[in-house]
Amino acid sequence: MSTPTLHPIETLKAESKHLRGNLAEELASPDPSFSKDGQTLVKFHGFYEQKERGASEKPPILMLRGRIPGGRLSAAQYLAWDELADRYGDSTLRLTSRQSIELHGVLKGDLKATLQGLHAALQTTKGACGDVVRTVTQAPNPWLRPDLAQLDAVVDRLAAHFAAVSNAYAELWLDGEQVNPEKEVEWNFGASYLPRKFKFSVTVAGENLVDLYTNDMGLAATFASDGCLDGFFVVAGGGMGMSHGDDTTFPRVADLLGWIPEAALLAVAEAVVGVHRDEGNRGDRKRARLKYVIANKGLAWFKAEVEARAGLVFEHGRLPAWNTSSVLGWLDRTDGSLALGLSIPAGRIAGARKAALKELIATFEPGLQLSPDQDLILLGLRREDLVAVEALFARHGQPLVAPDPLASRAMACVALPLCGMALTEGERALPSYLDVVRGALERQGLGGRGLIFRVTGCANGCARPYTAELALVGQTAKSYALYVGGDPEGTRLGFPVTHKLEVEHLPQALDRLFGAWAVAGATEAFGDFAHRTGAEALRALLETGAQA
Ligand code: SF4
């Protein structure tokens, strides 16, 4: 059998002296852009070079993404991001679907100063992008629930254990001491790092606040009778990205492998990452995620391989039914203080919203946690400050709550004009698409009903459209694929009911789908209705208007 050809990025990684490449020389050059290889390597350092579409006269800009385990940060750290956005970025912050913050619009000449500003606030972008273990996400805990609180240590342990060893970030951007790359050992990844990104997420069994099944490896904690964390259900093989019209690429929800005791956490995590590292496709980056290894070799093979590497056998156990508690609005905490969960449309913090948050966070100094739904949760506010907090928001003309349940759970990726992969609008069009969905619900007598709606500008699926109840996935410059059928607790994939749907035809398509849901009584969630009705009947409904 012939050896598969390595993708050129594999050679670049292997020869990069642990992610250093020629980045020092490129940084010193007055060229406003990194080279093609440089642009690949800087992703491992947590940033992407972008060109604003339709603005060829403007210099290239950088998007910097934080690696913020569990999305937990202090008031001072948030204010540092805010200040750096004003000083070096486009004066906006963007909360991501993986509990991170992005700065957009940073020029190459300001890169070091921006990263040093983040470092001074004990924040980093190292490992937020690239073929490594990315930011570990975690169920938010606005309530200060003792079970959820035990996840902090688990997430920090995973994040530290799977951080790249390379000292390149410190050397290049922070003027840190030089280390001989030949003396560095990337013992989790090897010199070529992973074939593609790897995503961990951690929650408690029964509370799916993280879209657990969309991750390469998900952990759902269990607890002994004394309340102490005693183990995890382990799922593996989730992932969202695909390419339209190519059946060999697909979104996938993770499979349950079984239960492990808490002491086996790192051994099992190393085994799963190790299978991805050793078996992942290094010739074709479109098929390099762990989900393709499992799909190709089979779940039984994968489970046996992980067990052999970890030296244990997964135990059987009954995973409790999933619930997804709302983290929005005013919430009581177990210490008597309050949390305030704020829905941030498409995660964008700009203008009056940014000013209001800056003043609130500087004044009341709450803790913060970002949610995997691009929300911002303020922690530990005093009850006596509730009126003042509400007055502050009112003074800035900012609502404390989303207008309806539809808006509160909606997500969109950045897409145009910044993402080089975008075919269609995402974030910028979310408000108008919400109006379209809202209008269709109202026409069918379903006004005020919530459903999980997500929009992405291409099939990569950064805002997790394939587990939504309703999703638009950019397909051509003017059209989307329309997906339905995910469930509100994030355990199931949706399916496409039409392709190349132009936005002007969206109201009619939604009228037909919601009309059928209304006729069926709308007693179940829309995603459950769509799943139960099936793709064939719904496609016929869209094509002919015939009742499902
Ligand atoms: Fe870009 Fe596509 Fe991701 Fe949206 S889903 S941010 S368009 S890569």
Coordinates of C-alpha atoms and ligand atoms in Angstrom, one line a residue:
M1 CA 0.0 0.0 0.0
S2 CA 1.4 3.4 -0.9
T3 CA 2.0 5.9 1.9
P4 CA -0.5 8.7 1.7
T5 CA 0.9 12.1 0.7
L6 CA 1.3 14.5 3.6
H7 CA -0.4 17.8 3.3
P8 CA 2.2 20.6 2.9
I9 CA 1.0 22.0 6.3
E10 CA 2.3 18.8 7.9
T11 CA 5.8 19.5 6.6
L12 CA 5.6 23.2 7.6
K13 CA 4.6 22.2 11.2
A14 CA 7.3 19.6 11.4
E15 CA 10.0 22.0 10.2
S16 CA 8.8 25.0 12.1
K17 CA 11.1 24.5 15.1
H18 CA 8.0 24.1 17.3
L19 CA 6.0 26.9 15.7
R20 CA 8.8 29.5 15.4
G21 CA 9.3 29.2 11.7
N22 CA 10.5 32.6 10.3
L23 CA 8.0 34.5 12.4
A24 CA 10.7 36.6 14.2
E25 CA 12.0 37.8 10.8
E26 CA 8.5 38.3 9.5
L27 CA 7.5 40.3 12.6
A28 CA 10.6 42.6 12.1
S29 CA 9.7 43.2 8.4
P30 CA 7.7 46.3 7.5
D31 CA 5.5 44.2 5.3
P32 CA 2.0 44.6 6.8
S33 CA 1.2 41.0 6.1
F34 CA 2.7 37.6 7.2
S35 CA 3.8 35.2 4.5
K36 CA 1.5 32.2 3.5
D37 CA 3.5 29.9 5.8
G38 CA 3.6 32.6 8.5
Q39 CA -0.2 32.9 8.3
T40 CA -0.5 29.2 9.0
L41 CA 1.9 29.2 11.9
V42 CA 0.4 32.3 13.6
K43 CA -2.9 30.4 14.0
F44 CA -1.1 28.2 16.6
H45 CA -0.4 31.4 18.5
G46 CA -4.0 32.3 18.5
F47 CA -4.5 34.7 15.6
Y48 CA -5.6 34.8 12.0
E49 CA -4.7 37.3 9.3
Q50 CA -7.8 38.6 7.5
K51 CA -8.6 40.9 4.7
E52 CA -11.8 42.8 4.8
R53 CA -13.8 41.7 1.8
G54 CA -14.5 44.5 -0.6
A55 CA -11.9 46.7 0.9
S56 CA -8.8 45.9 -1.0
E57 CA -7.2 49.3 -0.2
K58 CA -7.1 48.5 3.5
P59 CA -4.1 46.7 5.0
P60 CA -4.5 43.1 6.3
I61 CA -5.8 42.9 9.8
L62 CA -5.5 40.3 12.5
M63 CA -8.2 38.5 14.6
L64 CA -6.8 37.6 18.0
R65 CA -8.7 34.9 20.0
G66 CA -8.2 34.3 23.7
R67 CA -7.6 30.9 25.3
I68 CA -9.8 31.3 28.3
P69 CA -10.5 27.9 30.0
G70 CA -14.2 27.6 30.9
G71 CA -14.7 31.2 29.9
R72 CA -13.8 32.4 33.4
L73 CA -12.2 35.7 33.9
S74 CA -12.0 38.6 36.3
A75 CA -13.4 42.1 36.0
A76 CA -9.8 43.4 35.5
Q77 CA -9.2 40.9 32.8
Y78 CA -12.4 41.8 30.9
L79 CA -11.4 45.5 31.2
A80 CA -8.0 44.7 29.7
W81 CA -9.7 43.1 26.6
D82 CA -12.0 46.1 26.4
E83 CA -9.1 48.6 26.6
L84 CA -7.0 46.7 24.0
A85 CA -9.9 46.6 21.6
D86 CA -10.1 50.4 21.8
R87 CA -6.4 50.9 21.5
Y88 CA -5.4 48.4 18.9
G89 CA -8.5 46.8 17.5
D90 CA -11.7 47.9 15.9
S91 CA -13.2 49.0 19.3
T92 CA -15.4 45.9 19.5
L93 CA -15.1 42.6 21.4
R94 CA -16.6 39.4 20.1
L95 CA -17.6 36.5 22.4
T96 CA -17.2 33.2 20.7
S97 CA -19.2 29.9 20.8
R98 CA -16.3 28.4 22.7
Q99 CA -16.2 30.8 25.7
S100 CA -13.5 33.0 24.3
I101 CA -13.1 36.7 23.4
E102 CA -11.8 37.8 20.0
L103 CA -10.3 41.1 19.1
H104 CA -10.8 42.1 15.5
G105 CA -8.9 44.6 13.3
V106 CA -5.4 44.5 14.9
L107 CA -2.6 45.6 12.7
K108 CA 0.6 43.5 12.5
G109 CA 2.6 46.5 13.8
D110 CA 0.4 46.5 17.0
L111 CA 0.5 42.8 17.5
K112 CA 3.2 42.5 20.1
A113 CA 1.8 45.4 22.1
T114 CA -1.6 43.8 22.1
L115 CA -0.4 40.4 23.1
Q116 CA 1.8 41.9 25.8
G117 CA -1.2 43.8 27.1
L118 CA -3.1 40.6 27.3
H119 CA -0.2 38.9 29.0
A120 CA -0.1 41.7 31.6
A121 CA -3.7 40.8 32.4
L122 CA -2.7 37.1 32.6
Q123 CA -4.6 36.4 29.4
T124 CA -3.2 34.5 26.4
T125 CA -4.0 33.6 22.9
K126 CA -1.6 30.7 22.7
G127 CA -3.3 27.6 21.4
A128 CA -6.7 29.3 20.8
C129 CA -6.4 28.3 17.1
G130 CA -4.3 25.8 15.2
D131 CA -3.9 22.0 15.2
V132 CA -3.7 21.7 19.0
V133 CA -6.1 21.1 21.9
R134 CA -8.2 24.3 21.8
T135 CA -9.9 26.2 24.6
V136 CA -11.5 23.7 27.0
T137 CA -15.1 24.7 27.4
Q138 CA -17.2 24.2 30.6
A139 CA -20.8 24.4 31.7
P140 CA -21.3 28.0 33.1
N141 CA -22.2 28.2 36.8
P142 CA -24.1 31.4 37.4
W143 CA -25.8 29.8 40.4
L144 CA -22.5 28.8 42.2
R145 CA -23.8 25.3 42.3
P146 CA -21.4 23.0 44.2
D147 CA -21.5 20.3 41.5
L148 CA -20.7 22.7 38.6
A149 CA -18.1 24.5 40.7
Q150 CA -16.1 21.2 40.9
L151 CA -15.6 21.5 37.1
D152 CA -13.3 24.5 37.4
A153 CA -10.4 22.3 38.6
V154 CA -11.1 19.6 35.9
V155 CA -11.1 22.2 33.1
D156 CA -7.9 23.9 34.4
R157 CA -6.2 20.5 34.7
L158 CA -7.1 19.6 31.1
A159 CA -6.1 23.0 29.8
A160 CA -2.7 22.9 31.5
H161 CA -2.0 19.3 30.6
F162 CA -2.8 19.8 26.9
A163 CA -1.1 23.2 26.4
A164 CA 1.6 23.1 23.9
V165 CA 5.1 23.0 25.4
S166 CA 6.7 25.2 22.8
N167 CA 8.2 28.4 24.2
A168 CA 7.7 30.2 20.8
Y169 CA 4.8 32.3 22.0
A170 CA 6.8 33.8 24.9
E171 CA 9.9 34.3 22.7
L172 CA 8.2 35.9 19.7
W173 CA 5.5 38.1 21.3
L174 CA 6.5 38.6 24.9
D175 CA 10.3 39.1 24.5
G176 CA 10.7 36.0 26.7
E177 CA 14.0 34.0 27.1
Q178 CA 15.1 31.9 24.2
V179 CA 14.8 28.2 24.5
N180 CA 16.5 25.7 22.2
P181 CA 13.6 24.1 20.3
E182 CA 15.6 20.9 20.0
K183 CA 15.4 20.6 23.8
E184 CA 11.6 21.0 23.8
V185 CA 9.5 17.8 23.7
E186 CA 5.8 18.2 22.6
W187 CA 5.0 15.0 24.5
N188 CA 1.3 15.2 23.8
F189 CA 1.4 16.3 20.2
G190 CA 4.8 15.5 18.7
A191 CA 6.8 17.8 16.4
S192 CA 3.9 17.9 13.8
Y193 CA 1.2 18.7 16.4
L194 CA -2.2 17.2 15.7
P195 CA -3.7 16.6 12.3
R196 CA -6.4 19.2 13.1
K197 CA -7.9 20.9 16.0
F198 CA -9.2 19.0 19.1
K199 CA -12.0 20.2 21.3
F200 CA -12.7 19.2 24.9
S201 CA -15.8 20.2 26.8
V202 CA -16.8 19.4 30.4
T203 CA -20.2 19.5 32.1
V204 CA -22.2 17.6 34.7
A205 CA -24.3 14.6 33.7
G206 CA -27.8 15.8 33.0
E207 CA -27.0 19.5 32.3
N208 CA -25.9 20.1 28.7
L209 CA -24.8 23.7 28.9
V210 CA -21.9 23.2 26.4
D211 CA -23.3 21.4 23.4
L212 CA -21.3 18.4 24.6
Y213 CA -21.9 16.2 21.6
T214 CA -20.3 18.6 19.2
N215 CA -16.9 18.1 20.8
D216 CA -14.0 15.7 20.0
M217 CA -14.2 14.6 23.6
G218 CA -16.9 15.5 26.1
L219 CA -16.9 14.7 29.8
A220 CA -20.1 14.7 31.9
A221 CA -19.2 14.6 35.6
T222 CA -21.0 12.3 38.1
F223 CA -20.9 12.7 41.9
A224 CA -20.8 10.4 44.9
S225 CA -23.4 10.5 47.7
D226 CA -21.2 13.0 49.6
G227 CA -21.4 15.4 46.6
C228 CA -17.8 14.9 45.5
L229 CA -17.0 14.4 41.8
D230 CA -16.3 10.7 41.3
G231 CA -16.1 10.2 37.6
F232 CA -17.2 11.0 34.1
F233 CA -19.3 9.7 31.3
V234 CA -17.1 10.1 28.2
V235 CA -18.3 10.9 24.7
A236 CA -16.1 11.3 21.7
G237 CA -16.1 12.0 18.0
G238 CA -18.3 15.1 17.6
G239 CA -17.5 17.8 15.2
M240 CA -19.4 20.3 13.0
G241 CA -17.4 21.1 9.9
M242 CA -18.3 19.7 6.5
S243 CA -18.3 20.7 2.8
H244 CA -21.4 21.1 0.8
G245 CA -21.9 18.5 -1.8
D246 CA -19.2 16.2 -0.5
D247 CA -20.7 13.2 1.4
T248 CA -17.3 12.1 2.6
T249 CA -17.4 15.1 5.0
F250 CA -20.2 15.5 7.5
P251 CA -21.1 16.9 10.9
R252 CA -21.3 14.3 13.6
V253 CA -22.4 14.1 17.2
A254 CA -20.2 12.3 19.7
D255 CA -20.8 8.7 20.8
L256 CA -21.0 7.6 24.4
L257 CA -18.0 5.4 25.3
G258 CA -18.9 4.7 28.9
W259 CA -18.1 5.8 32.4
I260 CA -14.6 6.3 34.0
P261 CA -13.5 7.0 37.5
E262 CA -12.2 10.5 38.2
A263 CA -8.6 9.2 38.6
A264 CA -8.6 8.0 35.0
L265 CA -9.3 11.4 33.5
L266 CA -5.9 12.2 32.1
A267 CA -5.1 8.7 31.0
V268 CA -8.3 8.5 29.0
A269 CA -7.9 12.1 27.7
E270 CA -4.4 11.3 26.6
A271 CA -5.6 8.1 24.9
V272 CA -8.3 9.9 22.9
V273 CA -6.0 12.7 21.9
G274 CA -3.3 10.1 21.1
V275 CA -5.7 8.3 18.7
H276 CA -6.4 11.5 16.9
R277 CA -2.7 12.4 16.7
D278 CA -1.7 8.9 15.4
E279 CA -4.6 7.9 13.3
G280 CA -6.0 11.2 12.0
N281 CA -5.6 11.9 8.3
R282 CA -2.5 14.0 7.7
G283 CA -3.0 14.1 3.9
D284 CA -6.4 15.7 3.7
R285 CA -7.3 18.4 6.2
K286 CA -10.9 18.3 5.3
R287 CA -11.1 14.7 6.7
A288 CA -8.6 15.0 9.5
R289 CA -10.8 15.5 12.6
L290 CA -11.2 12.6 15.1
K291 CA -14.8 12.0 14.0
Y292 CA -13.5 10.6 10.7
V293 CA -11.2 8.2 12.4
I294 CA -14.2 6.8 14.4
A295 CA -16.5 6.8 11.4
N296 CA -13.9 5.0 9.2
K297 CA -12.5 2.5 11.8
G298 CA -15.7 2.0 13.7
L299 CA -16.7 2.8 17.3
A300 CA -15.8 -0.7 18.6
W301 CA -12.3 -0.3 17.3
F302 CA -11.9 3.1 18.7
K303 CA -13.2 2.2 22.1
A304 CA -10.9 -0.8 22.3
E305 CA -8.0 1.3 21.2
V306 CA -8.7 4.0 23.8
E307 CA -9.1 1.3 26.5
A308 CA -5.8 -0.4 25.5
R309 CA -3.9 2.9 25.5
A310 CA -5.5 4.1 28.8
G311 CA -5.2 0.7 30.5
L312 CA -8.9 0.4 31.6
V313 CA -12.3 -0.7 30.5
F314 CA -15.1 1.8 30.2
E315 CA -17.8 1.0 32.7
H316 CA -21.5 0.8 31.7
G317 CA -23.8 3.4 33.2
R318 CA -27.0 5.2 32.6
L319 CA -26.5 8.7 31.5
P320 CA -29.4 10.8 33.0
A321 CA -31.7 12.7 30.6
W322 CA -30.3 16.1 29.5
N323 CA -31.6 19.4 30.5
T324 CA -30.3 22.9 29.5
S325 CA -30.9 25.4 32.2
S326 CA -31.1 29.0 31.2
V327 CA -28.2 31.1 32.3
L328 CA -29.8 34.4 31.4
G329 CA -31.4 37.1 33.5
W330 CA -31.1 37.6 37.2
L331 CA -30.2 34.4 39.0
D332 CA -29.8 33.5 42.7
R333 CA -26.4 32.2 43.8
T334 CA -25.8 29.8 46.7
D335 CA -23.8 32.4 48.6
G336 CA -26.7 34.9 48.6
S337 CA -25.3 37.1 45.8
L338 CA -26.8 37.4 42.3
A339 CA -25.7 36.6 38.8
L340 CA -26.8 38.4 35.7
G341 CA -26.7 36.5 32.4
L342 CA -26.8 38.9 29.4
S343 CA -27.7 37.6 26.0
I344 CA -25.2 39.2 23.5
P345 CA -26.5 39.0 19.9
A346 CA -23.9 37.1 17.9
G347 CA -21.5 37.7 20.8
R348 CA -20.6 41.2 19.5
I349 CA -19.9 43.9 22.2
A350 CA -19.8 47.3 20.6
G351 CA -21.0 50.9 21.0
A352 CA -23.4 51.5 23.8
R353 CA -23.4 47.9 24.9
K354 CA -19.7 48.0 25.3
A355 CA -19.8 51.3 27.1
A356 CA -22.5 50.0 29.5
L357 CA -20.6 46.8 30.2
K358 CA -17.4 48.6 30.8
E359 CA -19.0 51.0 33.3
L360 CA -20.8 48.2 35.0
I361 CA -17.8 45.9 35.3
A362 CA -15.5 48.8 36.4
T363 CA -18.1 49.9 39.0
F364 CA -19.3 46.6 40.5
E365 CA -16.3 44.4 39.8
P366 CA -18.2 41.2 39.3
G367 CA -16.6 37.9 38.3
L368 CA -17.3 36.9 34.7
Q369 CA -18.0 33.7 32.8
L370 CA -18.6 33.5 29.1
S371 CA -21.1 30.9 27.9
P372 CA -20.8 28.6 24.9
D373 CA -23.9 30.4 23.5
Q374 CA -21.9 33.7 23.3
D375 CA -23.5 35.1 26.4
L376 CA -21.8 37.1 29.2
I377 CA -22.6 36.2 32.8
L378 CA -21.8 38.6 35.6
L379 CA -21.1 36.8 38.9
G380 CA -21.4 37.8 42.5
L381 CA -23.4 41.0 42.2
R382 CA -24.8 42.3 45.5
R383 CA -28.5 42.3 45.9
E384 CA -28.4 45.9 47.0
D385 CA -26.8 46.8 43.7
L386 CA -29.6 45.3 41.5
V387 CA -31.5 48.6 41.1
A388 CA -28.3 50.5 40.3
V389 CA -27.2 47.9 37.7
E390 CA -30.6 48.1 36.0
A391 CA -30.5 51.9 36.1
L392 CA -27.0 51.9 34.5
F393 CA -28.2 49.7 31.6
A394 CA -31.3 51.9 31.2
R395 CA -29.1 55.0 31.1
H396 CA -27.1 53.5 28.2
G397 CA -30.3 52.4 26.5
Q398 CA -29.4 48.8 26.8
P399 CA -31.9 46.0 27.5
L400 CA -31.1 43.6 30.2
V401 CA -33.0 40.8 28.5
A402 CA -33.3 39.5 25.0
P403 CA -36.6 40.5 23.3
D404 CA -37.9 36.9 23.2
P405 CA -36.9 33.3 23.7
L406 CA -36.0 33.1 20.0
A407 CA -33.3 35.8 20.3
S408 CA -32.0 34.6 23.6
R409 CA -30.7 31.3 22.2
A410 CA -29.8 32.4 18.7
M411 CA -26.2 32.3 17.5
A412 CA -24.3 33.4 14.4
C413 CA -20.7 33.2 13.2
V414 CA -18.7 36.3 12.1
A415 CA -18.9 35.4 8.3
L416 CA -18.8 38.5 6.0
P417 CA -16.9 40.7 5.7
L418 CA -14.0 39.3 7.8
C419 CA -14.0 35.5 7.5
G420 CA -12.1 34.4 4.4
M421 CA -14.3 31.2 4.2
A422 CA -17.6 33.1 4.3
L423 CA -20.0 32.7 1.4
T424 CA -22.9 34.5 2.9
E425 CA -23.8 36.8 5.8
G426 CA -23.8 35.5 9.4
E427 CA -23.5 37.9 12.4
R428 CA -24.5 41.1 10.4
A429 CA -27.7 39.5 9.1
L430 CA -28.8 37.8 12.3
P431 CA -31.2 40.6 13.5
S432 CA -33.0 40.6 10.1
Y433 CA -33.2 36.8 10.0
L434 CA -34.6 36.7 13.5
D435 CA -37.3 39.1 12.3
V436 CA -38.0 36.7 9.4
V437 CA -38.3 33.7 11.8
R438 CA -40.3 35.7 14.3
G439 CA -42.7 36.9 11.6
A440 CA -43.3 33.4 10.3
L441 CA -43.9 32.1 13.9
E442 CA -46.4 34.9 14.4
R443 CA -48.2 34.2 11.1
Q444 CA -48.8 30.6 12.3
G445 CA -50.1 31.7 15.7
L446 CA -46.8 30.7 17.4
G447 CA -45.6 34.1 18.4
G448 CA -43.3 34.0 21.4
R449 CA -42.3 30.4 20.9
G450 CA -38.6 29.7 21.3
L451 CA -36.5 27.5 19.2
I452 CA -32.8 27.2 18.7
F453 CA -31.8 29.1 15.6
R454 CA -28.3 29.5 14.3
V455 CA -26.7 31.0 11.2
T456 CA -23.3 30.4 9.7
G457 CA -21.7 31.9 6.6
C458 CA -20.3 28.6 5.3
A459 CA -20.5 24.8 6.0
N460 CA -17.7 24.9 8.6
G461 CA -20.4 25.4 11.1
C462 CA -18.6 27.6 13.7
A463 CA -21.9 28.5 15.4
R464 CA -22.9 24.8 15.6
P465 CA -25.8 25.0 13.1
Y466 CA -26.1 21.2 12.8
T467 CA -27.4 20.7 16.3
A468 CA -29.8 23.6 16.1
E469 CA -33.6 23.2 15.7
L470 CA -33.4 25.5 12.7
A471 CA -30.3 26.7 10.9
L472 CA -29.1 28.6 7.9
V473 CA -25.8 27.4 6.5
G474 CA -24.2 29.6 3.8
Q475 CA -24.0 27.7 0.5
T476 CA -23.5 30.1 -2.3
A477 CA -23.0 33.9 -2.4
K478 CA -26.8 34.4 -2.3
S479 CA -28.2 31.3 -0.7
Y480 CA -28.2 29.0 2.3
A481 CA -28.9 25.3 3.1
L482 CA -31.8 25.2 5.5
Y483 CA -31.4 22.6 8.4
V484 CA -34.0 21.5 10.9
G485 CA -34.3 18.7 13.4
G486 CA -31.8 19.2 16.2
D487 CA -33.2 18.9 19.7
P488 CA -33.2 21.6 22.4
E489 CA -30.8 19.6 24.6
G490 CA -28.2 19.3 21.8
T491 CA -28.0 15.6 21.5
R492 CA -29.1 15.1 17.9
L493 CA -28.1 16.3 14.4
G494 CA -30.5 18.2 12.2
F495 CA -30.7 17.5 8.5
P496 CA -31.1 19.7 5.4
V497 CA -34.6 20.2 4.1
T498 CA -33.6 22.4 1.2
H499 CA -30.4 23.7 -0.5
K500 CA -29.6 26.9 -2.1
L501 CA -32.5 28.7 -0.5
E502 CA -32.3 32.4 -1.3
V503 CA -33.2 34.7 1.6
E504 CA -36.2 36.1 -0.2
H505 CA -37.7 32.6 -0.2
L506 CA -37.1 32.0 3.5
P507 CA -40.5 33.4 4.7
Q508 CA -42.4 31.0 2.5
A509 CA -40.3 28.0 3.5
L510 CA -40.7 28.9 7.2
D511 CA -44.5 29.4 6.7
R512 CA -44.7 25.9 5.4
L513 CA -42.6 24.3 8.1
F514 CA -44.1 26.3 11.0
G515 CA -47.6 25.8 9.5
A516 CA -47.2 22.0 9.6
W517 CA -45.8 22.3 13.2
A518 CA -48.9 24.4 14.2
V519 CA -51.3 21.9 12.5
A520 CA -49.6 19.1 14.5
G521 CA -50.4 21.1 17.7
A522 CA -46.9 22.5 18.4
T523 CA -47.0 20.6 21.6
E524 CA -43.4 19.4 21.1
A525 CA -40.3 21.5 20.4
F526 CA -39.9 22.5 16.7
G527 CA -36.8 20.4 16.4
D528 CA -38.6 17.3 17.8
F529 CA -41.5 17.9 15.4
A530 CA -39.1 18.1 12.4
H531 CA -37.2 15.0 13.5
R532 CA -40.3 13.0 14.0
T533 CA -41.8 14.1 10.7
G534 CA -38.6 13.3 8.8
A535 CA -36.6 14.8 6.0
E536 CA -38.6 13.2 3.2
A537 CA -42.0 14.6 4.3
L538 CA -40.5 18.0 5.1
R539 CA -38.7 18.3 1.7
A540 CA -42.0 17.4 -0.1
L541 CA -43.8 20.0 2.0
L542 CA -41.3 22.7 1.0
E543 CA -41.4 21.7 -2.7
T544 CA -45.1 21.3 -3.1
G545 CA -46.7 22.9 -0.1
A546 CA -48.4 19.5 0.6
Q547 CA -49.1 19.0 4.3
A548 CA -46.6 16.9 6.2
Ligands
SF4_1 FE1 -16.2 31.6 8.7 FE2 -17.6 29.6 8.0 FE3 -16.8 29.7 10.5 FE4 -18.7 31.3 9.6 S1 -18.8 29.1 9.8 S2 -16.9 31.9 10.9 S3 -18.1 31.7 7.6 S4 -15.5 29.5 8.7

